[in-house]
Coordinates of C-alpha atoms and ligand atoms in Angstrom, one line a residue:
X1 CA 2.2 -30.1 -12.5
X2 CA 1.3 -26.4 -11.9
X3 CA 0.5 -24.0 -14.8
X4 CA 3.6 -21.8 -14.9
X5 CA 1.7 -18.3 -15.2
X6 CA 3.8 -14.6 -15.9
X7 CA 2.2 -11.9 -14.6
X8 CA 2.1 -10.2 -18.5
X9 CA 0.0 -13.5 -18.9
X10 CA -2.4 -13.3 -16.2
X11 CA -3.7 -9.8 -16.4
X12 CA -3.9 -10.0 -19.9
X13 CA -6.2 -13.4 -19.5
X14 CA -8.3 -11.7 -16.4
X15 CA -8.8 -8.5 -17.7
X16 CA -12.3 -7.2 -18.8
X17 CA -12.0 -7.0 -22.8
X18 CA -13.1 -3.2 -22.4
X19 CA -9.8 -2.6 -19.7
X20 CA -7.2 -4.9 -22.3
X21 CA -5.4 -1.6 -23.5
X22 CA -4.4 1.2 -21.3
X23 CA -5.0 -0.4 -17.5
X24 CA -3.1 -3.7 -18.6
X25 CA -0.3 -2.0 -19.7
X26 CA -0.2 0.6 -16.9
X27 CA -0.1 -2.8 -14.8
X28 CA 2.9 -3.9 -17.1
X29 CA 4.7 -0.7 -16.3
X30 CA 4.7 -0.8 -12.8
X31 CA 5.6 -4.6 -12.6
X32 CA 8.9 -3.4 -15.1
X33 CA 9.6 -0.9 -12.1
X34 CA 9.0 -3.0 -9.4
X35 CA 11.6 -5.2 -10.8
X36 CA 14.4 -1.6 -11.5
X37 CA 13.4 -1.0 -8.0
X38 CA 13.8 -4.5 -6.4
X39 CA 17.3 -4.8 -8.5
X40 CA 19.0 -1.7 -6.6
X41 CA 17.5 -2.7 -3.1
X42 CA 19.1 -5.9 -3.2
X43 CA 22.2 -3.8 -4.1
X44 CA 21.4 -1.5 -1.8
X45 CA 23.9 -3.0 0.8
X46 CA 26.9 -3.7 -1.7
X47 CA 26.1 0.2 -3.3
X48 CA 26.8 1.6 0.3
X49 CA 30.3 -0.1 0.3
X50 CA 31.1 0.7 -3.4
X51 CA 30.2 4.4 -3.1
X52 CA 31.5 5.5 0.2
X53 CA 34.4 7.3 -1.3
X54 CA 32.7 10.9 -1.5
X55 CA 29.5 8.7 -2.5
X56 CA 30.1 9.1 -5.8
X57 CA 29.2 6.1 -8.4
X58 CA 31.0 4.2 -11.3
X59 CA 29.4 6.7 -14.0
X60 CA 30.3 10.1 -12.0
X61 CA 26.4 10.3 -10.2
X62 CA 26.0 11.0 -6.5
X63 CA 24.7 8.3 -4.2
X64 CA 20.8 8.4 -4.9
X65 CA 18.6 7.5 -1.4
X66 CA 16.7 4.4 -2.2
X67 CA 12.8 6.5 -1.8
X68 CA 14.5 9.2 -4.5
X69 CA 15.7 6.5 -6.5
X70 CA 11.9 4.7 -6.3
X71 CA 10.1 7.6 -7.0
X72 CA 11.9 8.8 -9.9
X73 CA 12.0 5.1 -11.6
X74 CA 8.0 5.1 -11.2
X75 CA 7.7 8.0 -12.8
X76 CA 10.0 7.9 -15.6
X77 CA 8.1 5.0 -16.7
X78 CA 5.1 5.8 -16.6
X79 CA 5.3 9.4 -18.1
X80 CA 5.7 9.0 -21.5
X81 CA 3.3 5.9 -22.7
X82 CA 0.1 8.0 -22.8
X83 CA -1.4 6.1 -19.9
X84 CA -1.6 8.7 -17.6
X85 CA -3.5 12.3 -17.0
X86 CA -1.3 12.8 -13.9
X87 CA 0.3 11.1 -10.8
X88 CA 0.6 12.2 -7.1
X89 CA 3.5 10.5 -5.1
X90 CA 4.2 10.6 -1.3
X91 CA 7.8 11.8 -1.7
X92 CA 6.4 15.3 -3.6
X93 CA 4.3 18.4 -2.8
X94 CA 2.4 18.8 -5.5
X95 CA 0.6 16.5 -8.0
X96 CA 3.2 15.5 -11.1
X97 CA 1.9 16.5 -14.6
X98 CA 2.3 14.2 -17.4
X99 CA 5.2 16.6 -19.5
X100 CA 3.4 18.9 -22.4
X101 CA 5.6 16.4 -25.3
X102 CA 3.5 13.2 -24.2
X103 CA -0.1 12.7 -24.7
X104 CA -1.9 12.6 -21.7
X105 CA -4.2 9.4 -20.6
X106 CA -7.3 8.7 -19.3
X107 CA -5.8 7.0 -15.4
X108 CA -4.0 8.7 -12.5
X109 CA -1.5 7.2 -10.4
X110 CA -1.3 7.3 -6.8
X111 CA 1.7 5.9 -5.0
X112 CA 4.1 5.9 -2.1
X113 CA 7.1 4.7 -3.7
X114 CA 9.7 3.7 -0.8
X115 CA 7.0 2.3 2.1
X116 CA 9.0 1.6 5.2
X117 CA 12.1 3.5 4.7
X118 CA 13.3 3.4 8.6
X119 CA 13.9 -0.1 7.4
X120 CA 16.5 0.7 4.2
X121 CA 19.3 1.0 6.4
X122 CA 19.0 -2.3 8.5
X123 CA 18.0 -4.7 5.6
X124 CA 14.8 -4.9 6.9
X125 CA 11.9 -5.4 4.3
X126 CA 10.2 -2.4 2.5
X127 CA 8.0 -2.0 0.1
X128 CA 5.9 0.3 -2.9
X129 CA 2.3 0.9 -3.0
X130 CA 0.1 2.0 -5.8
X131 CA -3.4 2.8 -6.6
X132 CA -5.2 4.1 -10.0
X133 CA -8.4 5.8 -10.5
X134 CA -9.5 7.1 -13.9
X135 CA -9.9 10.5 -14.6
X136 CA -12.7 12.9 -13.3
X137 CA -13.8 14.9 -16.5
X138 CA -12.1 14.2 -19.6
X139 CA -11.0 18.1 -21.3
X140 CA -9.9 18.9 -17.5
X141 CA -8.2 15.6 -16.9
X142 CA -4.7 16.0 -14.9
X143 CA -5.7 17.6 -12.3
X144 CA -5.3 17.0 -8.6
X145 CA -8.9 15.8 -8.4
X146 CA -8.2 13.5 -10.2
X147 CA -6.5 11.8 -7.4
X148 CA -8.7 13.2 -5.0
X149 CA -11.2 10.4 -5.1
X150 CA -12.9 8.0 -2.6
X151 CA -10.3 4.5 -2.5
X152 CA -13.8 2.8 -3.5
X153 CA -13.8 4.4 -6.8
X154 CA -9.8 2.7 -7.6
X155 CA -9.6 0.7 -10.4
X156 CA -6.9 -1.6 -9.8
X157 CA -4.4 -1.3 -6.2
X158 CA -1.8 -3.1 -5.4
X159 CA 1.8 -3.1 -3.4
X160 CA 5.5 -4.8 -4.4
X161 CA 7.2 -6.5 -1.0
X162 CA 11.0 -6.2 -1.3
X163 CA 11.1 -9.4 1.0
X164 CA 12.9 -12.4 1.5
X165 CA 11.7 -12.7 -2.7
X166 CA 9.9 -9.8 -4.1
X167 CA 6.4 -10.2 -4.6
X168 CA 4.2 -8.0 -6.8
X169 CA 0.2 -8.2 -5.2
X170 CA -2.7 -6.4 -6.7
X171 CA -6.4 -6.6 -7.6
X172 CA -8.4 -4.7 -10.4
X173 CA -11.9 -5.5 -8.1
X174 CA -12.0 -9.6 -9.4
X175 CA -9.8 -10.7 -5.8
X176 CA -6.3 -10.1 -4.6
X177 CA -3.3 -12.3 -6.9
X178 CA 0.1 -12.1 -6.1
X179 CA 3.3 -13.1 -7.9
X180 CA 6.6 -14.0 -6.9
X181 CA 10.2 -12.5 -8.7
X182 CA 12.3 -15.2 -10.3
X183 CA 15.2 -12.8 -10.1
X184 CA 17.0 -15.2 -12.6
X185 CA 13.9 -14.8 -15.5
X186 CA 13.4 -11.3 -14.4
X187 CA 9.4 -12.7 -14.5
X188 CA 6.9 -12.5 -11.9
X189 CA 4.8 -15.6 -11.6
X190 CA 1.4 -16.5 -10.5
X191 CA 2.4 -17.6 -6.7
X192 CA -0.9 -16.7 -5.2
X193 CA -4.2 -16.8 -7.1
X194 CA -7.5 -15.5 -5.3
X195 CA -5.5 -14.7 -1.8
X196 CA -8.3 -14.5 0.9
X197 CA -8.0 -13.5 4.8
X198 CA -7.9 -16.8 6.6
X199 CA -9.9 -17.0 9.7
X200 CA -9.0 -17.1 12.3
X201 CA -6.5 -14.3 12.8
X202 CA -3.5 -15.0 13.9
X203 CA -1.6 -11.9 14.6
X204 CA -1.4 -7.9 15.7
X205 CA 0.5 -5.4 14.7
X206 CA 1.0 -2.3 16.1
X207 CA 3.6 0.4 17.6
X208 CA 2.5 -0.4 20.8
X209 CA 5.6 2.1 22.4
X210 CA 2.9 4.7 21.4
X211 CA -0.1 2.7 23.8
X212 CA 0.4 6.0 26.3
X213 CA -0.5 8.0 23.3
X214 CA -4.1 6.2 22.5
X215 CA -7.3 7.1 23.3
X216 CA -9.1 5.1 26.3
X217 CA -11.0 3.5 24.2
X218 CA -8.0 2.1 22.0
X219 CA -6.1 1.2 24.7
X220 CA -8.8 -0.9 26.0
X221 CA -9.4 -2.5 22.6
X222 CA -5.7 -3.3 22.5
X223 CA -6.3 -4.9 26.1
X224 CA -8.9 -7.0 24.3
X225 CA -6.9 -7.8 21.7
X226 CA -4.2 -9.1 23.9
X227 CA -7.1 -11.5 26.0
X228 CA -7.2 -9.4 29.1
X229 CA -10.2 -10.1 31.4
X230 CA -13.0 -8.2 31.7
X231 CA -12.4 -5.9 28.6
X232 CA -14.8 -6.5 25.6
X233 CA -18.1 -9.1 26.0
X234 CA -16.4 -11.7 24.4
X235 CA -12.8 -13.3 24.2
X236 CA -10.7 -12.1 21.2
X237 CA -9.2 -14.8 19.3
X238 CA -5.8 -15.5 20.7
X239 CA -3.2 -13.7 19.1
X240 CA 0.6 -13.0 18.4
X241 CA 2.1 -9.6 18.0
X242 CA 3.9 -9.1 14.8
X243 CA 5.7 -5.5 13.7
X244 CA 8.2 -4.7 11.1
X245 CA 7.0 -0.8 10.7
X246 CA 7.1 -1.5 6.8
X247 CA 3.6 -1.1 6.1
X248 CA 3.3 -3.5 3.2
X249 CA 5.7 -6.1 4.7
X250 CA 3.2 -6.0 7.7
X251 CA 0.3 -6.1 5.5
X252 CA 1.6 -8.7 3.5
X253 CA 1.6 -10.9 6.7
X254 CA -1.5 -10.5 8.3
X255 CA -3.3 -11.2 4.7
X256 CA -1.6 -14.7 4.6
X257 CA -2.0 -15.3 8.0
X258 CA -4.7 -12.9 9.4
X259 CA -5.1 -10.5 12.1
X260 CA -4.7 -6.6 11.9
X261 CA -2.5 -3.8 11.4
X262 CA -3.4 -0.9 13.3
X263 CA -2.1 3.0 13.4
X264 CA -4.0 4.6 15.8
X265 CA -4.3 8.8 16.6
X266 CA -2.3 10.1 19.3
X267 CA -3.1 12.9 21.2
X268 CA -0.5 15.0 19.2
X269 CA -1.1 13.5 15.7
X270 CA -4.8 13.3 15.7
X271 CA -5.2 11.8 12.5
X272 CA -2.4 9.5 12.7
X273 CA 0.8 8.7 10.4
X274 CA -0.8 7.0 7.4
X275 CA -1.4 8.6 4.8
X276 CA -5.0 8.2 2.8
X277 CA -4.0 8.5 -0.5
X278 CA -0.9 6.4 -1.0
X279 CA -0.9 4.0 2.0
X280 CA -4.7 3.4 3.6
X281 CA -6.6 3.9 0.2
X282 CA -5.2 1.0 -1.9
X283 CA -4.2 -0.8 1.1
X284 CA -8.4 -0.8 2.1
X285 CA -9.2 -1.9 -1.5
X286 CA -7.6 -4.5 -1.5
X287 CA -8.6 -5.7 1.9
X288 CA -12.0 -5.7 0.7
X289 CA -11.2 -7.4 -1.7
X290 CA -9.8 -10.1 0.4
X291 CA -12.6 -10.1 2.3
X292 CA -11.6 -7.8 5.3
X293 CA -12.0 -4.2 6.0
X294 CA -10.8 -0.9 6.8
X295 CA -11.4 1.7 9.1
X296 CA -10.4 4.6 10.8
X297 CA -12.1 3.5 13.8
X298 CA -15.2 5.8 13.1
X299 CA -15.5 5.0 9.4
X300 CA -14.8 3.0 6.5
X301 CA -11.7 4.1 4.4
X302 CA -13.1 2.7 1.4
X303 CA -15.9 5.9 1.5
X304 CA -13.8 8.5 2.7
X305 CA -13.2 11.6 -0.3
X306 CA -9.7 13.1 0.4
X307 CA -9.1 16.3 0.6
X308 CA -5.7 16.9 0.6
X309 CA -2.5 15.1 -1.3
X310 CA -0.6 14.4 2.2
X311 CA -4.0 13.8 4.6
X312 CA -3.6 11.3 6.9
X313 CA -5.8 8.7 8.5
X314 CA -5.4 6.6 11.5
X315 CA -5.7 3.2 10.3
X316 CA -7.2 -0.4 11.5
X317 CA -6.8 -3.0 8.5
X318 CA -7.4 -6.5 8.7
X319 CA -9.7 -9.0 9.4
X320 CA -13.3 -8.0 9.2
X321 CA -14.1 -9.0 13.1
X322 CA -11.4 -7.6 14.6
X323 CA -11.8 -4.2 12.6
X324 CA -15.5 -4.1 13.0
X325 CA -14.8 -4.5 16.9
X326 CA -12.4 -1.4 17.2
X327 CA -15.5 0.4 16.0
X328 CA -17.4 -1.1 19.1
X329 CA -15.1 0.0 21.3
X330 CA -14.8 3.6 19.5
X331 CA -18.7 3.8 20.0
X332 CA -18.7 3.4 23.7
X333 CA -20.7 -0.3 22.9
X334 CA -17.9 -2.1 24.9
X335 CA -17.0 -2.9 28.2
X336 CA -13.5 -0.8 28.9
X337 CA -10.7 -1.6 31.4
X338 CA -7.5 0.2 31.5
Ligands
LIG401 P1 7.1 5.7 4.8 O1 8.4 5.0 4.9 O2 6.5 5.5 3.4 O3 7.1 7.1 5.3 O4 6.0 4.9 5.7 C1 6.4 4.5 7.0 C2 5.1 4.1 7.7 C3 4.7 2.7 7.6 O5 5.3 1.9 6.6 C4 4.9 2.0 8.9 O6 4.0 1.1 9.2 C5 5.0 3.2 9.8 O7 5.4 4.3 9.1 C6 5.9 3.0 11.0 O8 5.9 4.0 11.8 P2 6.4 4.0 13.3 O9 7.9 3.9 13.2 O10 5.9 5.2 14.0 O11 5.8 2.7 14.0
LIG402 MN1 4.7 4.5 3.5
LIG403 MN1 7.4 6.2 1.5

């Protein structure tokens, strides 16, 4: 029979003995709100009916949107424990400061807490991502640069997939373990130890409505991609096309099955939609540690130092191969057809 592992269990047990205080626990926080949060999506549906009398819930309290909802929940649980120097979330302007009652910690929390929210309303999957660095200097600690740091320099990244089951995924740099929600328990268990990018790929995923959009030279790749002849010096693997638009759910995919997820620049948004600090940074650490790799196209995520909370990135995660070829075709080094 199978060891029956919780997730409590499992990072305890793989943790370096120096990290088995604060980082653990952080972990344990964040699994306690991935489960608050996958509770009201799953209500999410029923919640629309109940409150569409003036939106107004049992207890008095207006409708909260689902992303509000997220954000909030992370960071009322992971204020108070002493964890923390600060956190930065995608929903808010500024960095969040750990509140002058609670001691502040030596880790900073990065994390888009609602990923795919087009999707809410359709019952579509969505999910949360997270990444933790530690702090820069210790007597300045809770500062933004804190959380302006290179995604290499994470300590532990990860994302929660309110799917078909919610699955909580992360790595603290020892490989990429995921755990499924037994909504019954209310535990995540061990469901995928060691998860590693099979070869080869089996799908893309893009918004390819945008291909008018691209760059010649990513409109050829994406030629290459889909086996067109004449583009590239040798034949792509053959591919499916796969997109949800929820980042994580997309990612989840392509790391079980392979292939890449791509968010190229357009000639109006030259950097793209995805943003470095909550989406492509822990999204690239974890690829890596996978065994893929991530790239804007000209370089590697993993190296780049942020400069802003909300900077984005265009993005091309995924399979080593196919990533590293994007950057061929960026450099001119590839045959082009359009
Ligand atoms: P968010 O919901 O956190 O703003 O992120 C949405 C992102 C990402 O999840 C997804 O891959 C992408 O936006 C979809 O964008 P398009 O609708 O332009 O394809
Ligand atoms: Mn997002
Ligand atoms: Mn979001």
């Amino acid at each position: 029979m199978s060891k029956l592992v919780t997730i409590e269990r499992f990072i305890f047990d793989n943790q370096p003995e120096y990290a088995k205080g604060d980082l653990t626990n952080l972990l344990y926080d964040i699994a306690l709100a991935a489960k608050i949060i996958s509770h009201k999506t799953n209500r999410a549906g029923l919640q629309d009916i109940l409150g569409r009398a003036g939106a107004v819930n049992i207890q008095g309290e207006e409708q909260q949107k689902l992303d509000v909802f997220a954000d909030q929940t992370i960071f009322r649980i992971c204020d108070h424990p002493g964890r923390l120097c600060v956190m930065a979330s995608e929903e808010q302007d500024n960095v969040l400061h750990i509140p002058d009652q609670y001691e502040k910690g030596r880790y900073a929390l990065v994390y888009d807490p609602l990923d795919g929210s087009s999707n809410i309303d359709v019952n579509v999957s969505i999910g949360t991502i997270f990444g933790v660095y530690r702090y820069k200097e210790w007597e300045l600690r809770g500062r933004k640069e804190d959380v302006l740091q290179p995604p290499r320099d994470l300590v532990a990244a990860g994302y929660i997939l309110y799917g078909s089951s919610t699955m909580m995924v992360y790595s603290t740099g020892q490989g990429v373990h995921g755990f499924t929600l037994d909504p019954e328990l209310g535990e995540f268990l061990l469901s995928h130890e060691l998860m590693r990018l099979p070869e080869p790929p089996a799908y893309y995923s893009v918004n390819d409505a945008y291909f008018n959009r691209w760059e010649p030279e990513i409109q050829s790749y994406m030629r290459w991609l889909q086996g067109y002849a004449g583009v590239g010096d040798i034949a792509a693997p053959s591919l499916s096309g796969r997109y949800i638009g929820s980042l994580v759910a997309d990612f989840h995919r392509n790391l079980l099955r392979g292939g890449i997820y791509m968010y190229p620049a357009e000639k109006q948004k030259p950097d793209g939609k995805i943003r470095l600090l909550y989406e492509a940074g822990p999204l690239a650490f974890l690829i890596d540690q996978a065994g893929g790799y991530a790239s804007t196209g000209r370089e590697a995520i993993l190296d780049m130092t942020p400069t802003e909370l909300h900077q984005r990135v265009p993005v091309f995660i995924g399979n080593r191969s196919l990533v590293e070829k994007v950057e061929a075709f960026v450099r001119k080094e590839q045959p082009i057809r359009l």
